[in-house]
């Protein structure tokens, strides 16, 4: 082919492992724990890092490499490494790039599992941390210390859909020479590419929108080559390896990611516009609604609003539980990003291990409901939500 730059959705389909002697059209699954060498010197060279030959599937595997390369291309990044889950991606990005005595500046509004890693485990390694609000970048620079090594954030945040101004944070991290680490799980590279705003590494729970059907676990980190190499070395030795089968599923799923995310976003906007007027709802957030507090930021850095809608039901925990029990179509599960619409109650699930005070700090209110809008007809999704709200 010519040197013409392909569109990201084309990269997701056409970037593949080289074909074997069987001339297969679709990449096969490389279910093998290790790889063989013709000569001892070839094996020596591989272990010495002189070649990129596969050695052992804990280190690398053709399916895993293909998946990571596709995500890197879609995120406009130099390199990538895939791991067993989204939390493995988060943890490895911290452990590979931070050391004892370093300081992490972390957005307060992040996934409950990440909060646990930051608050319960970083101290054990002598890594300091400070939480800062998602909606007030002006205070972030005040919290930067001489030992601040990394800024970490999600945008949109999980589950309350706060938005962080990527451009503002990118300028801040560049000014101070700090690693800029973004969880782009909710937006996906279809709607937002954080490197355009200065991010150094970008990570995903591929379990969510990338898989898209609630089948397999996976995580991936992409970014600057030298940073990804450090993450690779950490993971190679600590062992959060992604299975070849899961990587194969995820790589195939990326081929339809653009189509799916656009449909999820269209339906979610329709759901949000209608529910915003429902008398049983105290407030509702969706990035592309003018009523969202960071609507202007959403328009600046996102192509569409994504597939998540969140709202607060009047009546608190009891009303939230009754709403969940009254749903007939939507699934009750802590996952998201599925072809099937999902409802969850973060206060008792994803953020259930946090104290009431900790939940309040990150905006997890008692009646908060998170809807992952699926690929069903939007009228059917709305009917189920509205009939459940009517029973409160």
Short mmCIF file of C-alpha atoms in Angstrom, two decimals:
data_model
loop_
_atom_site.label_atom_id
_atom_site.label_comp_id
_atom_site.label_asym_id
_atom_site.label_seq_id
_atom_site.Cartn_x
_atom_site.Cartn_y
_atom_site.Cartn_z
CA UNK A 1 0.00 0.00 0.00
CA UNK A 2 0.96 3.65 -0.32
CA UNK A 3 2.02 5.65 2.73
CA UNK A 4 -1.45 7.14 3.05
CA UNK A 5 -2.57 7.39 6.68
CA UNK A 6 -5.59 5.19 7.36
CA UNK A 7 -8.58 6.24 9.45
CA UNK A 8 -8.72 4.72 12.97
CA UNK A 9 -11.74 2.53 12.17
CA UNK A 10 -9.84 1.14 9.19
CA UNK A 11 -6.79 0.43 11.37
CA UNK A 12 -9.05 -1.48 13.76
CA UNK A 13 -10.08 -3.78 10.92
CA UNK A 14 -6.97 -4.08 8.76
CA UNK A 15 -4.11 -4.12 11.27
CA UNK A 16 -3.41 -7.84 11.71
CA UNK A 17 -0.73 -10.35 12.63
CA UNK A 18 1.13 -11.49 9.48
CA UNK A 19 -0.57 -14.46 7.85
CA UNK A 20 0.87 -17.94 8.28
CA UNK A 21 1.56 -20.53 5.59
CA UNK A 22 -2.16 -21.39 5.72
CA UNK A 23 -3.03 -17.97 4.21
CA UNK A 24 -5.90 -17.39 6.65
CA UNK A 25 -8.03 -14.28 6.21
CA UNK A 26 -8.79 -13.90 9.92
CA UNK A 27 -6.06 -14.04 12.56
CA UNK A 28 -5.94 -17.50 14.22
CA UNK A 29 -5.88 -17.96 18.01
CA UNK A 30 -2.36 -18.67 19.26
CA UNK A 31 -3.21 -20.87 22.25
CA UNK A 32 0.32 -21.74 23.29
CA UNK A 33 2.28 -21.13 26.47
CA UNK A 34 5.66 -20.90 24.73
CA UNK A 35 7.35 -20.57 21.34
CA UNK A 36 10.15 -22.62 19.77
CA UNK A 37 13.44 -21.57 18.17
CA UNK A 38 15.43 -23.10 15.30
CA UNK A 39 18.79 -22.43 16.90
CA UNK A 40 20.21 -21.75 20.35
CA UNK A 41 21.55 -18.38 19.23
CA UNK A 42 18.07 -17.30 18.10
CA UNK A 43 16.76 -18.15 21.56
CA UNK A 44 19.65 -16.27 23.19
CA UNK A 45 18.98 -13.21 21.04
CA UNK A 46 15.29 -13.22 21.97
CA UNK A 47 16.04 -13.37 25.70
CA UNK A 48 18.66 -10.65 25.29
CA UNK A 49 16.09 -8.35 23.69
CA UNK A 50 17.97 -8.23 20.40
CA UNK A 51 14.87 -9.45 18.50
CA UNK A 52 11.11 -9.18 18.95
CA UNK A 53 10.61 -12.94 18.72
CA UNK A 54 7.95 -14.39 21.00
CA UNK A 55 9.34 -16.41 23.90
CA UNK A 56 6.56 -17.13 26.37
CA UNK A 57 2.92 -15.97 26.45
CA UNK A 58 3.40 -14.24 29.79
CA UNK A 59 5.79 -11.90 27.94
CA UNK A 60 4.08 -11.60 24.56
CA UNK A 61 1.68 -13.43 22.27
CA UNK A 62 0.66 -12.66 18.66
CA UNK A 63 -3.01 -12.18 19.59
CA UNK A 64 -2.20 -9.94 22.53
CA UNK A 65 0.25 -7.92 20.45
CA UNK A 66 -2.30 -7.46 17.66
CA UNK A 67 -4.94 -6.17 20.06
CA UNK A 68 -2.52 -3.73 21.73
CA UNK A 69 -1.26 -2.50 18.37
CA UNK A 70 -4.81 -1.80 17.19
CA UNK A 71 -5.64 0.22 20.30
CA UNK A 72 -2.35 2.13 20.01
CA UNK A 73 -3.18 3.02 16.40
CA UNK A 74 -6.70 4.14 17.30
CA UNK A 75 -5.39 6.25 20.21
CA UNK A 76 -2.63 7.76 18.00
CA UNK A 77 0.04 6.32 20.32
CA UNK A 78 3.52 4.94 19.66
CA UNK A 79 3.14 1.61 21.47
CA UNK A 80 0.84 -0.47 23.66
CA UNK A 81 0.71 -3.40 26.03
CA UNK A 82 -2.37 -5.45 26.91
CA UNK A 83 -3.07 -7.08 30.26
CA UNK A 84 -5.66 -9.29 31.96
CA UNK A 85 -8.11 -6.60 33.12
CA UNK A 86 -8.74 -2.89 33.37
CA UNK A 87 -7.54 -2.82 36.98
CA UNK A 88 -4.35 -4.60 35.92
CA UNK A 89 -3.83 -1.78 33.43
CA UNK A 90 -4.35 0.85 36.14
CA UNK A 91 -2.12 -0.88 38.70
CA UNK A 92 0.68 -1.61 36.25
CA UNK A 93 0.71 2.01 35.05
CA UNK A 94 1.26 3.09 38.68
CA UNK A 95 3.76 0.42 39.70
CA UNK A 96 5.90 0.62 36.56
CA UNK A 97 6.22 4.40 36.54
CA UNK A 98 6.11 5.39 40.23
CA UNK A 99 8.58 4.56 42.99
CA UNK A 100 8.98 5.09 46.74
CA UNK A 101 9.00 8.80 47.48
CA UNK A 102 6.99 9.81 44.40
CA UNK A 103 3.69 11.70 44.56
CA UNK A 104 0.54 10.98 42.51
CA UNK A 105 -1.91 13.80 41.79
CA UNK A 106 -5.22 12.04 41.25
CA UNK A 107 -8.64 13.25 40.18
CA UNK A 108 -11.08 12.61 43.04
CA UNK A 109 -13.83 11.28 40.78
CA UNK A 110 -12.54 7.89 39.66
CA UNK A 111 -13.72 4.26 39.59
CA UNK A 112 -14.15 2.70 43.05
CA UNK A 113 -11.56 -0.01 42.38
CA UNK A 114 -8.98 2.63 41.47
CA UNK A 115 -9.79 4.57 44.64
CA UNK A 116 -9.05 1.41 46.61
CA UNK A 117 -5.69 0.91 44.86
CA UNK A 118 -4.70 4.51 45.54
CA UNK A 119 -5.88 4.73 49.16
CA UNK A 120 -5.14 1.19 50.40
CA UNK A 121 -2.05 0.09 48.50
CA UNK A 122 0.11 2.99 47.30
CA UNK A 123 1.07 3.79 50.91
CA UNK A 124 2.54 0.30 51.24
CA UNK A 125 5.02 1.21 48.51
CA UNK A 126 5.81 4.62 49.94
CA UNK A 127 3.97 6.49 47.17
CA UNK A 128 2.13 9.64 48.26
CA UNK A 129 -1.15 10.80 46.71
CA UNK A 130 -3.45 13.82 46.70
CA UNK A 131 -7.01 13.89 45.40
CA UNK A 132 -8.20 16.95 43.48
CA UNK A 133 -11.71 17.87 42.21
CA UNK A 134 -12.61 17.13 38.61
CA UNK A 135 -14.39 20.42 38.08
CA UNK A 136 -11.78 22.87 39.40
CA UNK A 137 -8.46 22.64 37.55
CA UNK A 138 -7.32 25.90 39.14
CA UNK A 139 -6.56 24.08 42.38
CA UNK A 140 -4.57 21.26 40.76
CA UNK A 141 -1.37 23.26 40.31
CA UNK A 142 -1.45 24.24 44.00
CA UNK A 143 -1.22 20.55 44.93
CA UNK A 144 1.81 19.80 42.75
CA UNK A 145 4.90 19.01 44.83
CA UNK A 146 8.58 18.70 43.90
CA UNK A 147 8.11 14.89 43.99
CA UNK A 148 4.90 14.82 41.90
CA UNK A 149 5.56 12.27 39.17
CA UNK A 150 2.14 11.57 37.65
CA UNK A 151 -1.32 13.04 37.15
CA UNK A 152 -4.10 10.46 36.79
CA UNK A 153 -7.70 11.04 35.76
CA UNK A 154 -10.81 9.67 34.05
CA UNK A 155 -13.02 11.70 31.75
CA UNK A 156 -15.95 11.23 31.64
CA UNK A 157 -15.68 9.89 35.19
CA UNK A 158 -17.26 6.67 36.45
CA UNK A 159 -20.08 6.78 37.35
CA UNK A 160 -21.13 10.42 37.79
CA UNK A 161 -20.00 11.65 34.35
CA UNK A 162 -17.90 14.59 35.45
CA UNK A 163 -15.63 15.94 32.74
CA UNK A 164 -12.01 17.03 33.14
CA UNK A 165 -10.53 19.61 30.79
CA UNK A 166 -7.82 17.55 29.08
CA UNK A 167 -6.28 20.55 27.37
CA UNK A 168 -5.84 22.40 30.67
CA UNK A 169 -4.33 19.38 32.42
CA UNK A 170 -2.08 18.68 29.42
CA UNK A 171 -0.61 22.18 29.64
CA UNK A 172 -0.16 21.80 33.40
CA UNK A 173 1.69 18.48 33.16
CA UNK A 174 3.90 19.70 30.34
CA UNK A 175 4.81 22.80 32.33
CA UNK A 176 5.92 20.72 35.31
CA UNK A 177 7.33 17.70 33.46
CA UNK A 178 4.79 15.27 34.93
CA UNK A 179 3.51 12.04 33.36
CA UNK A 180 -0.10 12.53 32.20
CA UNK A 181 -2.10 9.30 32.60
CA UNK A 182 -5.72 9.13 31.32
CA UNK A 183 -8.33 6.40 31.73
CA UNK A 184 -10.27 6.75 28.46
CA UNK A 185 -12.60 3.81 29.05
CA UNK A 186 -15.91 5.70 28.91
CA UNK A 187 -15.19 7.72 25.78
CA UNK A 188 -13.06 5.17 23.87
CA UNK A 189 -10.77 6.40 21.06
CA UNK A 190 -13.84 6.70 18.84
CA UNK A 191 -15.04 9.76 20.76
CA UNK A 192 -11.85 11.14 22.31
CA UNK A 193 -8.08 10.80 21.90
CA UNK A 194 -6.33 12.21 25.01
CA UNK A 195 -2.89 12.37 23.33
CA UNK A 196 -4.29 15.24 21.25
CA UNK A 197 -4.38 17.19 24.52
CA UNK A 198 -1.00 16.13 25.88
CA UNK A 199 -1.57 12.72 27.51
CA UNK A 200 1.53 10.52 27.79
CA UNK A 201 -0.29 7.24 28.42
CA UNK A 202 -3.90 6.17 27.96
CA UNK A 203 -5.50 3.09 29.46
CA UNK A 204 -8.72 1.13 29.11
CA UNK A 205 -10.76 -1.55 30.72
CA UNK A 206 -11.29 -3.42 27.45
CA UNK A 207 -13.92 -5.47 29.28
CA UNK A 208 -16.35 -2.65 28.68
CA UNK A 209 -17.06 -0.95 25.32
CA UNK A 210 -14.14 -2.58 23.50
CA UNK A 211 -15.54 -6.07 24.04
CA UNK A 212 -19.06 -4.74 23.79
CA UNK A 213 -20.91 -7.93 24.63
CA UNK A 214 -19.95 -8.72 28.22
CA UNK A 215 -17.85 -11.76 27.30
CA UNK A 216 -14.22 -11.38 28.34
CA UNK A 217 -11.92 -9.43 30.66
CA UNK A 218 -9.05 -7.36 29.37
CA UNK A 219 -7.07 -4.17 29.82
CA UNK A 220 -4.64 -2.17 27.73
CA UNK A 221 -2.18 0.70 28.19
CA UNK A 222 -0.91 2.72 25.22
CA UNK A 223 1.33 5.75 24.95
CA UNK A 224 4.91 6.88 24.55
CA UNK A 225 7.22 4.04 23.60
CA UNK A 226 9.64 4.49 26.50
CA UNK A 227 6.84 4.51 29.08
CA UNK A 228 5.12 1.46 27.60
CA UNK A 229 8.45 -0.39 27.68
CA UNK A 230 8.64 0.18 31.45
CA UNK A 231 5.09 -1.14 31.82
CA UNK A 232 5.99 -4.15 29.68
CA UNK A 233 8.98 -4.95 31.89
CA UNK A 234 6.85 -4.72 35.03
CA UNK A 235 4.08 -6.92 33.60
CA UNK A 236 6.50 -9.43 32.08
CA UNK A 237 7.83 -10.14 35.56
CA UNK A 238 4.72 -9.64 37.70
CA UNK A 239 2.46 -11.69 35.43
CA UNK A 240 -0.92 -9.97 34.68
CA UNK A 241 -0.96 -11.66 31.27
CA UNK A 242 -3.95 -11.38 28.94
CA UNK A 243 -5.04 -14.74 27.53
CA UNK A 244 -4.66 -15.29 23.80
CA UNK A 245 -8.34 -16.17 23.51
CA UNK A 246 -9.50 -12.98 25.24
CA UNK A 247 -7.13 -10.93 23.11
CA UNK A 248 -8.49 -12.56 19.94
CA UNK A 249 -12.07 -11.74 20.99
CA UNK A 250 -11.13 -8.14 21.81
CA UNK A 251 -9.22 -7.64 18.58
CA UNK A 252 -12.21 -8.81 16.55
CA UNK A 253 -14.52 -6.59 18.63
CA UNK A 254 -12.51 -3.50 17.75
CA UNK A 255 -13.59 -3.97 14.13
CA UNK A 256 -17.11 -2.84 15.06
CA UNK A 257 -16.25 -0.41 17.89
CA UNK A 258 -16.83 2.75 15.85
CA UNK A 259 -20.24 1.61 14.62
CA UNK A 260 -21.32 0.47 18.08
CA UNK A 261 -20.16 3.56 19.96
CA UNK A 262 -21.94 5.87 17.56
CA UNK A 263 -25.18 3.90 18.02
CA UNK A 264 -24.75 3.80 21.82
CA UNK A 265 -24.23 7.57 21.82
CA UNK A 266 -27.24 8.32 19.64
CA UNK A 267 -29.53 6.21 21.82
CA UNK A 268 -28.08 7.55 25.08
CA UNK A 269 -28.71 11.14 23.99
CA UNK A 270 -32.33 10.28 23.18
CA UNK A 271 -32.75 8.56 26.57
CA UNK A 272 -31.14 11.49 28.41
CA UNK A 273 -33.23 14.16 26.67
CA UNK A 274 -36.46 12.40 27.60
CA UNK A 275 -35.59 11.40 31.16
CA UNK A 276 -34.35 14.87 32.02
CA UNK A 277 -38.01 15.91 32.15
CA UNK A 278 -39.16 12.99 34.35
CA UNK A 279 -40.63 14.20 37.69
CA UNK A 280 -39.18 11.21 39.59
CA UNK A 281 -35.63 12.30 38.75
CA UNK A 282 -33.91 14.93 40.87
CA UNK A 283 -31.08 15.55 38.39
CA UNK A 284 -29.60 13.89 35.32
CA UNK A 285 -26.19 14.09 33.66
CA UNK A 286 -25.15 13.39 30.11
CA UNK A 287 -22.10 15.08 28.52
CA UNK A 288 -23.88 16.36 25.44
CA UNK A 289 -26.84 17.93 27.23
CA UNK A 290 -26.59 21.74 27.61
CA UNK A 291 -27.57 21.23 31.26
CA UNK A 292 -24.33 19.35 32.00
CA UNK A 293 -22.02 21.56 34.13
CA UNK A 294 -19.08 20.87 31.80
CA UNK A 295 -21.02 20.90 28.52
CA UNK A 296 -18.54 23.27 26.86
CA UNK A 297 -15.66 20.94 27.75
CA UNK A 298 -17.57 17.99 26.30
CA UNK A 299 -18.06 19.83 23.00
CA UNK A 300 -14.36 20.73 22.90
CA UNK A 301 -12.86 17.29 23.48
CA UNK A 302 -15.53 14.70 22.61
CA UNK A 303 -17.20 13.84 19.30
CA UNK A 304 -20.33 12.52 21.06
CA UNK A 305 -21.46 11.85 24.61
CA UNK A 306 -20.95 8.09 24.89
CA UNK A 307 -23.30 5.41 26.13
CA UNK A 308 -23.65 6.23 29.85
CA UNK A 309 -26.45 8.24 31.43
CA UNK A 310 -26.65 8.82 35.18
CA UNK A 311 -29.36 10.33 37.33
CA UNK A 312 -30.48 10.73 40.93
CA UNK A 313 -33.84 9.24 41.86
CA UNK A 314 -35.92 11.12 44.41
CA UNK A 315 -36.22 9.06 47.58
CA UNK A 316 -32.63 7.92 48.06
CA UNK A 317 -31.52 4.32 48.57
CA UNK A 318 -35.00 2.87 49.08
CA UNK A 319 -36.34 4.46 45.89
CA UNK A 320 -33.22 3.38 44.01
CA UNK A 321 -33.70 -0.24 45.11
CA UNK A 322 -37.37 -0.19 44.14
CA UNK A 323 -36.50 1.23 40.72
CA UNK A 324 -33.92 -1.50 40.13
CA UNK A 325 -36.36 -4.23 41.18
CA UNK A 326 -39.06 -2.83 38.86
CA UNK A 327 -36.97 -3.05 35.68
CA UNK A 328 -38.12 -5.70 33.22
CA UNK A 329 -35.76 -5.35 30.25
CA UNK A 330 -32.55 -3.81 31.56
CA UNK A 331 -30.00 -6.10 33.19
CA UNK A 332 -28.91 -5.62 36.81
CA UNK A 333 -25.15 -6.10 36.74
CA UNK A 334 -22.09 -4.04 37.72
CA UNK A 335 -20.67 -4.23 34.18
CA UNK A 336 -21.17 -1.64 31.44
CA UNK A 337 -20.50 -1.21 27.74
CA UNK A 338 -22.63 -4.20 26.72
CA UNK A 339 -24.90 -4.57 23.70
CA UNK A 340 -27.62 -5.07 26.33
CA UNK A 341 -28.69 -2.10 28.44
CA UNK A 342 -27.63 -2.25 32.07
CA UNK A 343 -28.70 -0.48 35.26
CA UNK A 344 -26.53 -0.29 38.36
CA UNK A 345 -26.61 1.36 41.76
CA UNK A 346 -23.01 2.50 42.45
CA UNK A 347 -23.50 3.17 46.18
CA UNK A 348 -24.06 -0.54 46.78
CA UNK A 349 -21.87 -2.01 44.00
CA UNK A 350 -18.82 -0.38 42.36
CA UNK A 351 -18.32 2.04 45.27
CA UNK A 352 -19.81 -0.20 47.96
CA UNK A 353 -16.49 -0.73 49.75
CA UNK A 354 -16.03 2.99 50.32
CA UNK A 355 -17.27 4.64 53.48
CA UNK A 356 -20.28 6.96 53.28
CA UNK A 357 -17.89 9.90 53.66
CA UNK A 358 -15.63 8.62 50.87
CA UNK A 359 -18.63 8.13 48.56
CA UNK A 360 -19.82 11.67 49.27
CA UNK A 361 -16.40 13.06 48.37
CA UNK A 362 -16.54 11.50 44.91
CA UNK A 363 -20.18 12.36 44.30
CA UNK A 364 -21.77 8.95 44.87
CA UNK A 365 -25.19 9.88 46.20
CA UNK A 366 -27.68 7.35 47.69
CA UNK A 367 -30.11 7.36 44.77
CA UNK A 368 -27.57 7.55 41.94
CA UNK A 369 -28.41 5.23 39.04
CA UNK A 370 -26.02 4.54 36.17
CA UNK A 371 -27.55 3.40 32.89
CA UNK A 372 -25.34 1.81 30.26
CA UNK A 373 -27.42 2.31 27.13
CA UNK A 374 -27.23 -0.76 24.90
CA UNK A 375 -28.04 -1.50 21.28
CA UNK A 376 -31.73 -2.29 21.76
CA UNK A 377 -34.23 0.08 20.18
CA UNK A 378 -34.15 3.29 22.28
CA UNK A 379 -37.94 3.30 22.62
CA UNK A 380 -37.79 -0.08 24.37
CA UNK A 381 -35.02 1.13 26.70
CA UNK A 382 -37.02 4.24 27.57
CA UNK A 383 -40.25 2.31 28.14
CA UNK A 384 -38.57 0.06 30.70
CA UNK A 385 -36.91 2.91 32.58
CA UNK A 386 -40.06 5.02 32.64
CA UNK A 387 -42.33 2.20 33.79
CA UNK A 388 -39.87 1.45 36.63
CA UNK A 389 -39.76 5.12 37.64
CA UNK A 390 -43.55 5.22 37.72
CA UNK A 391 -43.56 2.48 40.37
CA UNK A 392 -41.43 4.39 42.88
#
